[in-house]
PDB file of C-alpha atoms in Angstrom:
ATOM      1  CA  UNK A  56       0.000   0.000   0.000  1.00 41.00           C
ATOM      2  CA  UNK A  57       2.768   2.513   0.895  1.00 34.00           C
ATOM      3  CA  UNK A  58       4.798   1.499  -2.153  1.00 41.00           C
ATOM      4  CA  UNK A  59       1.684   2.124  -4.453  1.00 42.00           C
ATOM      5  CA  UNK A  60       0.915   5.246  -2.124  1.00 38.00           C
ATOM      6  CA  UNK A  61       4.358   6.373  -3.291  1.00 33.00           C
ATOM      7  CA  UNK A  62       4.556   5.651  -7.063  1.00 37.00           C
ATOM      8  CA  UNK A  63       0.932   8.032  -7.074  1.00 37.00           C
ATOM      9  CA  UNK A  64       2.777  10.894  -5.525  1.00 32.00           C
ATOM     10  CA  UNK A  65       5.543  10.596  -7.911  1.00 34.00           C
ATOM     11  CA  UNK A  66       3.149  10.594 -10.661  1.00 37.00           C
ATOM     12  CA  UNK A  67       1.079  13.444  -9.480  1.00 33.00           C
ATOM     13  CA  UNK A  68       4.773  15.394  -9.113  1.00 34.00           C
ATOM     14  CA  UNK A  69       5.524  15.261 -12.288  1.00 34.00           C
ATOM     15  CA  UNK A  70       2.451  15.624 -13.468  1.00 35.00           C
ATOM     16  CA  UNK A  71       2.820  19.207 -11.443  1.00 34.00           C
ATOM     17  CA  UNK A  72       5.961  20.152 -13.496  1.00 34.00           C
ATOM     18  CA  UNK A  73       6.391  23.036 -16.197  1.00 39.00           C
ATOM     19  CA  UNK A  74       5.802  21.075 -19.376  1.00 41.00           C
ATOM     20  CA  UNK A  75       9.676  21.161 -21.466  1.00 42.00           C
ATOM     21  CA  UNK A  76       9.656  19.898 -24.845  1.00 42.00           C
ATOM     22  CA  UNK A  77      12.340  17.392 -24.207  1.00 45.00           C
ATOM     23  CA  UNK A  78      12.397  15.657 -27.680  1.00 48.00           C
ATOM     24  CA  UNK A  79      11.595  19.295 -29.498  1.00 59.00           C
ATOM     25  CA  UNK A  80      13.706  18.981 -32.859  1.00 72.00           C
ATOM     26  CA  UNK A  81      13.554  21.724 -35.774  1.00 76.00           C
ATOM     27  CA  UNK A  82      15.796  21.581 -38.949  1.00 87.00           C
ATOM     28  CA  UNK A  83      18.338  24.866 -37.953  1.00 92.00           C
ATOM     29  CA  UNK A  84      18.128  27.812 -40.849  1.00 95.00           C
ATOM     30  CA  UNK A  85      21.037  30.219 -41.985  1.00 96.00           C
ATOM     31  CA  UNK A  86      20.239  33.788 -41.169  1.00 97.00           C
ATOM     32  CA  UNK A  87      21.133  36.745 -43.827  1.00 97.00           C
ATOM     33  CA  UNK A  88      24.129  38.288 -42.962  1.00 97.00           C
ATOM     34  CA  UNK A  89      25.776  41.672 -44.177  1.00 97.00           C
ATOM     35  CA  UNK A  90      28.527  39.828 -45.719  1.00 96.00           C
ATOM     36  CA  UNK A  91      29.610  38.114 -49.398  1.00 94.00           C
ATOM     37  CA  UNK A  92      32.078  35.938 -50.517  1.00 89.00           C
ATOM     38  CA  UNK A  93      34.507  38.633 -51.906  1.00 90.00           C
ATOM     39  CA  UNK A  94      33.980  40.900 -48.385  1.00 93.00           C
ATOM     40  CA  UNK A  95      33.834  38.382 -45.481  1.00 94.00           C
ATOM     41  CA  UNK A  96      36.074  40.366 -42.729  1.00 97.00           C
ATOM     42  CA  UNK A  97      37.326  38.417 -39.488  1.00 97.00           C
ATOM     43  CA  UNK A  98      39.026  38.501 -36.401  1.00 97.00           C
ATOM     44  CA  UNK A  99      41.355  36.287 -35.380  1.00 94.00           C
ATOM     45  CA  UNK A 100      40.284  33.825 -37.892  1.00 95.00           C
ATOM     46  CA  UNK A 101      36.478  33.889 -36.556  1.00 97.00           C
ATOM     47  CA  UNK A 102      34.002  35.424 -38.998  1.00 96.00           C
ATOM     48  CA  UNK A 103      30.322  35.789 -39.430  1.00 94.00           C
ATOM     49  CA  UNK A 104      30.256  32.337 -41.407  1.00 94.00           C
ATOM     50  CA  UNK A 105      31.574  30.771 -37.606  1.00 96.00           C
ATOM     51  CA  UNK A 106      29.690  28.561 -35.359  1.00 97.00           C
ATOM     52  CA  UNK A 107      30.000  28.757 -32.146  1.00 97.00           C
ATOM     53  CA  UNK A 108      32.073  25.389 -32.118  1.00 96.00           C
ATOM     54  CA  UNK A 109      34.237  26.524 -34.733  1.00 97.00           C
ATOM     55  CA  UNK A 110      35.197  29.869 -33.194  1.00 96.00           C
ATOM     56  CA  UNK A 111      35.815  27.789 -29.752  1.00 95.00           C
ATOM     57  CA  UNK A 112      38.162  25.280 -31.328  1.00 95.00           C
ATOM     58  CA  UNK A 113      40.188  28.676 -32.736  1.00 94.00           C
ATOM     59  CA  UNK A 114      40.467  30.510 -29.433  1.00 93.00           C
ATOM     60  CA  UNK A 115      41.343  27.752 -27.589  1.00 92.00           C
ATOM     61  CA  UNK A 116      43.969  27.080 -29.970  1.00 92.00           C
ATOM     62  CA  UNK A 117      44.987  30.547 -29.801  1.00 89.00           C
ATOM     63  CA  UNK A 118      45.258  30.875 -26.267  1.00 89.00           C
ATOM     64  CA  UNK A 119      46.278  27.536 -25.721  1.00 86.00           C
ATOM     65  CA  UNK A 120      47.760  27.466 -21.952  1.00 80.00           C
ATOM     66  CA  UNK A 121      47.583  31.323 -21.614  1.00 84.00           C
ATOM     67  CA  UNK A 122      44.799  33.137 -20.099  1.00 84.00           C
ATOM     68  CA  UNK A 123      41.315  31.929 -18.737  1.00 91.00           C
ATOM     69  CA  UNK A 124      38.183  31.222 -20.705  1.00 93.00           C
ATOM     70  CA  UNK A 125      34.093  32.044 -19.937  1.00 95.00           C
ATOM     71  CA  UNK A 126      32.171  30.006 -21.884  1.00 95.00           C
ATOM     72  CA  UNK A 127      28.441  31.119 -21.190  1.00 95.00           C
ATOM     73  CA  UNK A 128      25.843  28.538 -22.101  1.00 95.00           C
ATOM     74  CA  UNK A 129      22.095  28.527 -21.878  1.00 92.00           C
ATOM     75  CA  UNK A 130      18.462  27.105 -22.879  1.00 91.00           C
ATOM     76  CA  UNK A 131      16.436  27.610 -25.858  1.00 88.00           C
ATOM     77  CA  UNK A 132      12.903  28.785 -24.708  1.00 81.00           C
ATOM     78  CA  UNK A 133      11.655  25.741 -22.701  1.00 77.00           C
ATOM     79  CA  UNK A 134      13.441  23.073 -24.308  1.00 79.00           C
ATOM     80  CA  UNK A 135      16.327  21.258 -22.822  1.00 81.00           C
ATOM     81  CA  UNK A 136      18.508  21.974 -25.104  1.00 87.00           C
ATOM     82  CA  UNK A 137      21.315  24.108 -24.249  1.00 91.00           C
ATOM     83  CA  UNK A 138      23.766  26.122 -26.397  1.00 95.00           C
ATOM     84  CA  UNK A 139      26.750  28.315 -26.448  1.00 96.00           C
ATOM     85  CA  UNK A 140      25.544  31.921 -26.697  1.00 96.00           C
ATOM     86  CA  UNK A 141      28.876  33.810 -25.828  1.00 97.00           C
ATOM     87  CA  UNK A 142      32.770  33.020 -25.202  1.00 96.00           C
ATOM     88  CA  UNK A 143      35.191  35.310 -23.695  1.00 96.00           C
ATOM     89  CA  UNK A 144      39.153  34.501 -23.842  1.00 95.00           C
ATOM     90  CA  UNK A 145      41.062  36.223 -21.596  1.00 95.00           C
ATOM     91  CA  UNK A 146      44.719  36.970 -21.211  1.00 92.00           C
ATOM     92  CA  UNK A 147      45.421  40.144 -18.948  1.00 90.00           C
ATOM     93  CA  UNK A 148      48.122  42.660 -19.120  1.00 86.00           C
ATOM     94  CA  UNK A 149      51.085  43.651 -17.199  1.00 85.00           C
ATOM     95  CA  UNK A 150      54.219  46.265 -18.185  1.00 85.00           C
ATOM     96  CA  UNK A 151      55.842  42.809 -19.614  1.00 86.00           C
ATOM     97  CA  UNK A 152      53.351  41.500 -21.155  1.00 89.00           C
ATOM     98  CA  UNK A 153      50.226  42.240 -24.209  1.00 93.00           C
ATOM     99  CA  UNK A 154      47.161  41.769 -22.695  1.00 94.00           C
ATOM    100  CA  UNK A 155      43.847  40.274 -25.099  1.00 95.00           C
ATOM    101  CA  UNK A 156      40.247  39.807 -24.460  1.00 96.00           C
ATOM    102  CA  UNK A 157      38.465  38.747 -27.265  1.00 96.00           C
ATOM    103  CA  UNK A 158      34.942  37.809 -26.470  1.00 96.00           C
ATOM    104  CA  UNK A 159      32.434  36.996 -29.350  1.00 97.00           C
ATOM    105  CA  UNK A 160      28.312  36.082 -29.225  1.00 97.00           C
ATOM    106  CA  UNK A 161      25.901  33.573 -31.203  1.00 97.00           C
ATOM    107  CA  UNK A 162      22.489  32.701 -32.698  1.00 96.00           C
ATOM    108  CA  UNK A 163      20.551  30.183 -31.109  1.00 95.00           C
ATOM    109  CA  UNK A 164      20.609  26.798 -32.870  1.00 94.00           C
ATOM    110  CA  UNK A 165      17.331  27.521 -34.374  1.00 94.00           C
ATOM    111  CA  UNK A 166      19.434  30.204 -36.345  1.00 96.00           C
ATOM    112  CA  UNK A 167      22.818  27.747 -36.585  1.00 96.00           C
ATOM    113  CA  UNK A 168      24.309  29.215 -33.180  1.00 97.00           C
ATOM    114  CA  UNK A 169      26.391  31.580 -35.961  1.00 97.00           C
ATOM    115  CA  UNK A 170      28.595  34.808 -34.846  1.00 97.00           C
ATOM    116  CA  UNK A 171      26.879  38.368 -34.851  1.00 97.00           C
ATOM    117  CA  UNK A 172      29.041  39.854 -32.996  1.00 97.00           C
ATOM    118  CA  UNK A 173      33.519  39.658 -32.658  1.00 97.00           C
ATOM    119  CA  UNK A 174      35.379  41.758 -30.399  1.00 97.00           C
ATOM    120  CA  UNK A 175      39.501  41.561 -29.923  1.00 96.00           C
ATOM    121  CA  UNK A 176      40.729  44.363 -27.527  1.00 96.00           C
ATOM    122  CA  UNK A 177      44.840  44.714 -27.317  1.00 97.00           C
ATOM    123  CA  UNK A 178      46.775  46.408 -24.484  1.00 96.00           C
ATOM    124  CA  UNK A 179      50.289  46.601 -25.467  1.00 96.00           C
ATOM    125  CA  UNK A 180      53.093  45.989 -23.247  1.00 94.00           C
ATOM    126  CA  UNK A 181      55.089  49.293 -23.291  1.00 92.00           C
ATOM    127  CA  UNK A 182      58.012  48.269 -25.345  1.00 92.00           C
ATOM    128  CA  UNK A 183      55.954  46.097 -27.242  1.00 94.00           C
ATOM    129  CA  UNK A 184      53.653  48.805 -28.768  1.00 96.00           C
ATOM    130  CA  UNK A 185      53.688  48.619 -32.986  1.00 96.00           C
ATOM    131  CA  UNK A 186      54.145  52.218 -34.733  1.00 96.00           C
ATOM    132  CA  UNK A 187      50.641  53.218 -36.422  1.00 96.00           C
ATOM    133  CA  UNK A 188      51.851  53.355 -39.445  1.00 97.00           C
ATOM    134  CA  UNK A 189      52.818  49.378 -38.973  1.00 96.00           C
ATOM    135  CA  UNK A 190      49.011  49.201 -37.638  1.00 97.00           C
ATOM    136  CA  UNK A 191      47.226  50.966 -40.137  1.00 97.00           C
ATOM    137  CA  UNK A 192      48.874  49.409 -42.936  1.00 97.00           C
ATOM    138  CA  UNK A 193      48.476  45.542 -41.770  1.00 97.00           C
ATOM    139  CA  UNK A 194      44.567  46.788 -41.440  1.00 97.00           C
ATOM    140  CA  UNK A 195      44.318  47.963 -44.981  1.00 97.00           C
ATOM    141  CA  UNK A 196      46.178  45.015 -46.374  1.00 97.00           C
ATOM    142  CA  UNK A 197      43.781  42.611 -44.554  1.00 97.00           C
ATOM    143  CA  UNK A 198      40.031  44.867 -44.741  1.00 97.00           C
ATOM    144  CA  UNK A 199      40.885  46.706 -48.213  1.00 96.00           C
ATOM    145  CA  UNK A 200      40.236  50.545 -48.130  1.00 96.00           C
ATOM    146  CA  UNK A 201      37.920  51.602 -45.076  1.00 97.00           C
ATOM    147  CA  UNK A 202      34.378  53.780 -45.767  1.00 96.00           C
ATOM    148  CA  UNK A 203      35.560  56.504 -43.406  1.00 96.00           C
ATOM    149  CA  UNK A 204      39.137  57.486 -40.757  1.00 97.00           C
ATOM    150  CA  UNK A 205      38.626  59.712 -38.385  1.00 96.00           C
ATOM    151  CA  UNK A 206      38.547  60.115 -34.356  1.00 95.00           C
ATOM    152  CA  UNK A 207      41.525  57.427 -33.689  1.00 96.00           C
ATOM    153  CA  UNK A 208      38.960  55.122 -36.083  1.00 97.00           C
ATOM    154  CA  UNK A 209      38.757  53.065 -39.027  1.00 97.00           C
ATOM    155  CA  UNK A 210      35.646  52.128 -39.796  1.00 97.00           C
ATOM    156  CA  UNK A 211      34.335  49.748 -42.360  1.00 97.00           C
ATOM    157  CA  UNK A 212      30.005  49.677 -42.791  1.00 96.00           C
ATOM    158  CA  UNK A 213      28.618  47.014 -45.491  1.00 96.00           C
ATOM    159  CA  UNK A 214      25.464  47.173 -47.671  1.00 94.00           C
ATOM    160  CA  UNK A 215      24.615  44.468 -49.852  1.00 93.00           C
ATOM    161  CA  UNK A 216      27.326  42.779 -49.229  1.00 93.00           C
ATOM    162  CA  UNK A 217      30.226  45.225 -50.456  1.00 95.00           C
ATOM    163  CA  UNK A 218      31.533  48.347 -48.248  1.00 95.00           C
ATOM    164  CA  UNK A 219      30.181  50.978 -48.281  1.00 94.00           C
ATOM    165  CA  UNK A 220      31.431  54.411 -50.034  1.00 92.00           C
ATOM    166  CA  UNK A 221      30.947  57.877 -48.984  1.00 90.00           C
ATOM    167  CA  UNK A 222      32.787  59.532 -51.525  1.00 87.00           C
ATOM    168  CA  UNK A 223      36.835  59.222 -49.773  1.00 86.00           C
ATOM    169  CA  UNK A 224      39.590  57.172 -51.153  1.00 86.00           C
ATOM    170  CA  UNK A 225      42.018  56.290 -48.930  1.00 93.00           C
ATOM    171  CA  UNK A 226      45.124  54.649 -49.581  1.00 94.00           C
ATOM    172  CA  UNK A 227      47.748  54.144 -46.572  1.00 95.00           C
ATOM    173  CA  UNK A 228      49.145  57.956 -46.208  1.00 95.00           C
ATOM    174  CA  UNK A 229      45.853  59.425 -46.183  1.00 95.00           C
ATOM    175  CA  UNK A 230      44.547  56.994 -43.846  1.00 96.00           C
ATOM    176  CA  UNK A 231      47.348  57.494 -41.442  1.00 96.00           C
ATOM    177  CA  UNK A 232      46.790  61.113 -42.057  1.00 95.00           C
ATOM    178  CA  UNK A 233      43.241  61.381 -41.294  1.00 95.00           C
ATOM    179  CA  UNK A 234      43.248  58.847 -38.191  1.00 96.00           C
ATOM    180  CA  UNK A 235      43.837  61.447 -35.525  1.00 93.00           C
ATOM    181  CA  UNK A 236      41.705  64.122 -37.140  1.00 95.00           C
ATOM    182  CA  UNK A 237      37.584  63.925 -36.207  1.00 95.00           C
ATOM    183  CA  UNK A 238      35.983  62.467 -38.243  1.00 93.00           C
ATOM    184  CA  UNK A 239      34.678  64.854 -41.527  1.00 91.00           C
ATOM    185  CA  UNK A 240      31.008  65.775 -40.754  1.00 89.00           C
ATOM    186  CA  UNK A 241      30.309  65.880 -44.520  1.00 88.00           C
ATOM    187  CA  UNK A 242      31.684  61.945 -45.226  1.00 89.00           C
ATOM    188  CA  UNK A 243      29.621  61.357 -42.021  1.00 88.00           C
ATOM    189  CA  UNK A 244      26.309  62.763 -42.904  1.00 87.00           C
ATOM    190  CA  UNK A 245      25.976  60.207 -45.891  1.00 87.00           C
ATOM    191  CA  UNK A 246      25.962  57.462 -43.811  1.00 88.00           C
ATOM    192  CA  UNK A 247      22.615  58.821 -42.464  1.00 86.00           C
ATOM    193  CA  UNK A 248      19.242  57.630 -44.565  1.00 80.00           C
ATOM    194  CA  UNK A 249      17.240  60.224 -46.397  1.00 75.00           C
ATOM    195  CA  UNK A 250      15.752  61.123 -43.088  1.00 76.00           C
ATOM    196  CA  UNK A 251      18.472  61.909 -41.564  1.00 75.00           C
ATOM    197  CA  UNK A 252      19.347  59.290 -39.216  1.00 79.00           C
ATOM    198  CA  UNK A 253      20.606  56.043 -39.158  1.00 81.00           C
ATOM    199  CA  UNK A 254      24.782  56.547 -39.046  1.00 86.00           C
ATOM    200  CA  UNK A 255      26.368  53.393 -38.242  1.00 88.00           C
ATOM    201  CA  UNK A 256      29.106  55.814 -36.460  1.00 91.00           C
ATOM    202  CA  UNK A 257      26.481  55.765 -33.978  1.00 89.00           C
ATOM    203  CA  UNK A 258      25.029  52.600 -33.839  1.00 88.00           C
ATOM    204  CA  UNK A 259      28.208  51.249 -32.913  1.00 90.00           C
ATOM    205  CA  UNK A 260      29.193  52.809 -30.548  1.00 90.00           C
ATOM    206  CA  UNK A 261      25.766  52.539 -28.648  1.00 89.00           C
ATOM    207  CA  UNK A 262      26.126  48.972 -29.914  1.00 87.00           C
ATOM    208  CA  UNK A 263      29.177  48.537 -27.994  1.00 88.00           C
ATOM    209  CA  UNK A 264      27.775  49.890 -24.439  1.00 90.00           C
ATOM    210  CA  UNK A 265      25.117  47.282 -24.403  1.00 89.00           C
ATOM    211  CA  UNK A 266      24.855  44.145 -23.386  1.00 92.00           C
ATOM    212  CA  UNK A 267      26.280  41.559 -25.969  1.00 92.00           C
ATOM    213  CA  UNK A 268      22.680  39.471 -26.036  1.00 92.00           C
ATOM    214  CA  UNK A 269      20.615  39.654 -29.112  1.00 92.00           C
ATOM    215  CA  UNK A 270      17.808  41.206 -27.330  1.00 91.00           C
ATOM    216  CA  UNK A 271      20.079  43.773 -26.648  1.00 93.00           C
ATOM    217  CA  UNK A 272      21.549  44.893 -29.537  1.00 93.00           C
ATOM    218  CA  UNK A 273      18.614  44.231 -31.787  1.00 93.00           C
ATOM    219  CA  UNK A 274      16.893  47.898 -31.466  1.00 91.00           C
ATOM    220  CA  UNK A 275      20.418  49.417 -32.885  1.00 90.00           C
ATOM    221  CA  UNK A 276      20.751  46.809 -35.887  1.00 93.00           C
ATOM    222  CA  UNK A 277      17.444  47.556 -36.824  1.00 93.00           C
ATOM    223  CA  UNK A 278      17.931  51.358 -37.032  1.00 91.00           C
ATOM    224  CA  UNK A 279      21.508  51.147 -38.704  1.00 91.00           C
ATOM    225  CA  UNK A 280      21.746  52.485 -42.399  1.00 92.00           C
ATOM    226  CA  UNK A 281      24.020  49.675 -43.040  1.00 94.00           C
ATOM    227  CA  UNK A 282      23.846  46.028 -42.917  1.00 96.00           C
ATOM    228  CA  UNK A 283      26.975  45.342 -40.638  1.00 96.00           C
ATOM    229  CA  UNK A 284      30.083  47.208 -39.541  1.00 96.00           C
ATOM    230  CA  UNK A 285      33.682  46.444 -38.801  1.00 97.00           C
ATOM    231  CA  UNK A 286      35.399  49.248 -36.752  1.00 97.00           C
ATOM    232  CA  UNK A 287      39.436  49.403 -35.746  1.00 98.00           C
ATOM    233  CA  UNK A 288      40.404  52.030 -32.541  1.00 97.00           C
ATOM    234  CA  UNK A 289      43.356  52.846 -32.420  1.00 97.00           C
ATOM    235  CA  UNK A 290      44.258  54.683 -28.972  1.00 97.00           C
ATOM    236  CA  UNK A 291      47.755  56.409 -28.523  1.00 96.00           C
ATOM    237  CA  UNK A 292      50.952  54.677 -26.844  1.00 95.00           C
ATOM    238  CA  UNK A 293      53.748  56.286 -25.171  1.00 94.00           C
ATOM    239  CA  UNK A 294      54.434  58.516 -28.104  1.00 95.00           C
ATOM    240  CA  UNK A 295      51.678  59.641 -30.977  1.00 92.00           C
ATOM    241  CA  UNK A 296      53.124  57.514 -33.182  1.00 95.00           C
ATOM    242  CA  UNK A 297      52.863  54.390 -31.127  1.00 97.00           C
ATOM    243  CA  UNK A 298      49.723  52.179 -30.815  1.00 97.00           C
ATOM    244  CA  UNK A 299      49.029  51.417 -26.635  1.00 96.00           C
ATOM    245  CA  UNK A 300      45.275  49.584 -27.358  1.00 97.00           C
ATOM    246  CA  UNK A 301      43.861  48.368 -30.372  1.00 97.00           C
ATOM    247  CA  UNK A 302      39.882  47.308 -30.332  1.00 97.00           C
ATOM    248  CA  UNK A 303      38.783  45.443 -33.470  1.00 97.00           C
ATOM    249  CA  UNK A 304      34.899  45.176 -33.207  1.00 97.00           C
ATOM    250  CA  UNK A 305      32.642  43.344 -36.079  1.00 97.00           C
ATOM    251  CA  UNK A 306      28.828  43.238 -36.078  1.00 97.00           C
ATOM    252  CA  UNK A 307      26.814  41.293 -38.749  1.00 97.00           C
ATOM    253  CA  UNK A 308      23.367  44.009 -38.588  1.00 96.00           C
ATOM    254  CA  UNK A 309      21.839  42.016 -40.956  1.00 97.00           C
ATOM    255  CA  UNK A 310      22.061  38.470 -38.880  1.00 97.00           C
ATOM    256  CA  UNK A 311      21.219  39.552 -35.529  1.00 97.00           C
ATOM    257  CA  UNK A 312      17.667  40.631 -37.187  1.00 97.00           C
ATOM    258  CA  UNK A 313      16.981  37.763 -39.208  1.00 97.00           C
ATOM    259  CA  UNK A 314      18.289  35.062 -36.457  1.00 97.00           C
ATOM    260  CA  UNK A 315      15.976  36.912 -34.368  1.00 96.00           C
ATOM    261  CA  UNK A 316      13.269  36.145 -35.937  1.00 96.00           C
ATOM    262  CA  UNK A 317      14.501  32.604 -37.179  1.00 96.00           C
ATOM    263  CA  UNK A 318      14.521  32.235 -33.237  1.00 93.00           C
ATOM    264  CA  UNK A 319      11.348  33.772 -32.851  1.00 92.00           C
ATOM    265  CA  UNK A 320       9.613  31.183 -35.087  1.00 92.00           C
ATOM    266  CA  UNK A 321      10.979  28.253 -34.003  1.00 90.00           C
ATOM    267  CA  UNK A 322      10.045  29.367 -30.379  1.00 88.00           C
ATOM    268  CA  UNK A 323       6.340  29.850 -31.290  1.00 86.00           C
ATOM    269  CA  UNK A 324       6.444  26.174 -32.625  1.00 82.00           C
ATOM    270  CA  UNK A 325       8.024  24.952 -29.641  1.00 73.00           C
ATOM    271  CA  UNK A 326       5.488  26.448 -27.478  1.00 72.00           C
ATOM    272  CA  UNK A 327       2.719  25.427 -30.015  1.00 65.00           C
ATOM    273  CA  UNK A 328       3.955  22.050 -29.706  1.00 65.00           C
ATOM    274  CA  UNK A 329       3.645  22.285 -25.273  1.00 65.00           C
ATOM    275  CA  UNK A 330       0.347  23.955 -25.105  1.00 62.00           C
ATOM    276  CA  UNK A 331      -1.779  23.038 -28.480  1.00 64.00           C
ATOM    277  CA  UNK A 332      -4.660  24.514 -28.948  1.00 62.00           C
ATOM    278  CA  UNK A 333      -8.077  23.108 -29.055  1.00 65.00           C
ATOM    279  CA  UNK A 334      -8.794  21.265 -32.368  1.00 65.00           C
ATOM    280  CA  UNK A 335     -12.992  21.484 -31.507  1.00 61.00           C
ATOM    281  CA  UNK A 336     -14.914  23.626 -33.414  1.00 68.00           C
ATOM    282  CA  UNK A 337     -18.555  25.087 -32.753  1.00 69.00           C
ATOM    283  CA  UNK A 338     -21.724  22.987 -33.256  1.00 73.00           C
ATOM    284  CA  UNK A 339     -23.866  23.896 -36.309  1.00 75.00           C
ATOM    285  CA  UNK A 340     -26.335  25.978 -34.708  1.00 72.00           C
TER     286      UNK A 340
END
């Protein structure tokens, strides 16, 4: 009697439980993103086209037996499956040594658990810091010619998968030149829309003082003028001419909308699937 007593209690327990979709499957789709085949910037080898597992397997190889890793995992809706959403690789400075955080955050896997969002911050070690010429030059040879320099900045913004022109052409010396100037209002005004607003100056740099979550940052993609961005500080060493921190930010605009609602979606059908709706219909009257 007791052991039957028992077995109903357990029964009525889990009857009690919030309802997870434990065997919830969905067939994972590839968001848009702002980039192309011939423009397809990266950071440290990790790129919009990077799963979350592939960008892990490349920082750990990076900072193989150096620095400390966060790996931040969590649930999708009320399903038990868990992801990777965001990584961060430390390796902290000191007057001997370069110090590196690069931290980087995905999709869910309804959206392929792909990259939106890269970020590699350098602190030079004092006698360790490049010149900016060195610096400015390895980022043109790697990002080809930038949309706008200005305001210790490089910035690169992508439409339709190309980047974006406001009328400059820089080539190294003018680059270099225009780095420490702010940036020129005119170049900047047509990265604005035809009403005015819009600049992807902006929206990365409000970007960057959020929170790193797709809920987050999804306001500012949506009201960029451009699809996704690439931006390169460069912040003054010991001397002008010397490089003390370099920040190296890329955001995919484009994805973090369309894995949102990719995400969205597949959430609805996952809670479609735990609460279905009634399939009666009214009597003929």
């Amino acid at each position: 009697m007791l052991r039957r007593a028992l077995i109903a209690l357990v029964a009525v327990a889990a009857a009690a439980l919030p309802a997870t979709s434990l065997a919830y499957e969905f067939k994972p789709k590839t968001p848009e993103t702002a980039f192309s085949k011939k423009a397809r910037p990266d950071i440290l080898g990790i790129s919009a086209d990077s799963s979350a597992a592939s960008a892990r397997a490349i920082l750990e190889s990076s900072f193989k037996g150096r620095g400390k890793a966060d790996i931040q995992e969590q649930k999708f809706g009320g399903t038990a499956l868990s992801y990777t959403a965001a990584m961060v690789f430390t390796l902290p400075s000191d007057p001997k040594q370069t110090g590196e955080v690069l931290s980087s955050s995905f999709s869910a896997p309804a959206s392929a658990n792909l990259a939106y969002f890269v970020d590699r911050n350098l602190t030079f070690a004092l006698d360790q810091q490049p010149s900016r010429a060195e610096l400015v030059k390895q980022v043109m040879d790697k990002y080809g010619a930038p949309t706008i320099v200005g305001s210790q900045h490089l910035y690169y913004f992508y439409r339709k998968g190309s980047i974006m022109s406001v009328g400059a052409k820089y080539k190294e010396a003018a680059a270099l030149e225009a780095v420490d100037r702010p940036l020129d209002p005119k170049m900047a005004l047509k990265l604005n829309d035809s009403n005015g607003r819009g600049s992807c100056v902006a929206m990365v740099k409000r970007a960057l003082a959020r929170e790193k979550n797709l809920a987050a940052m999804l306001g500012e993609a949506k009201a960029a003028n451009c699809d996704g961005a690439l931006s390169v500080e460069l912040t003054p060493g010991a001397t002008p001419d010397r490089v003390g921190k370099a920040q190296f930010t890329l955001m995919d605009f484009k994805r973090m909308i369309s894995a949102a609602r990719i995400d969205a979606d597949a959430l609805a059908a996952e809670q479609g699937e735990r609460n279905p709706q009634p399939k009666a219909s009214a009597p003929k009257l």
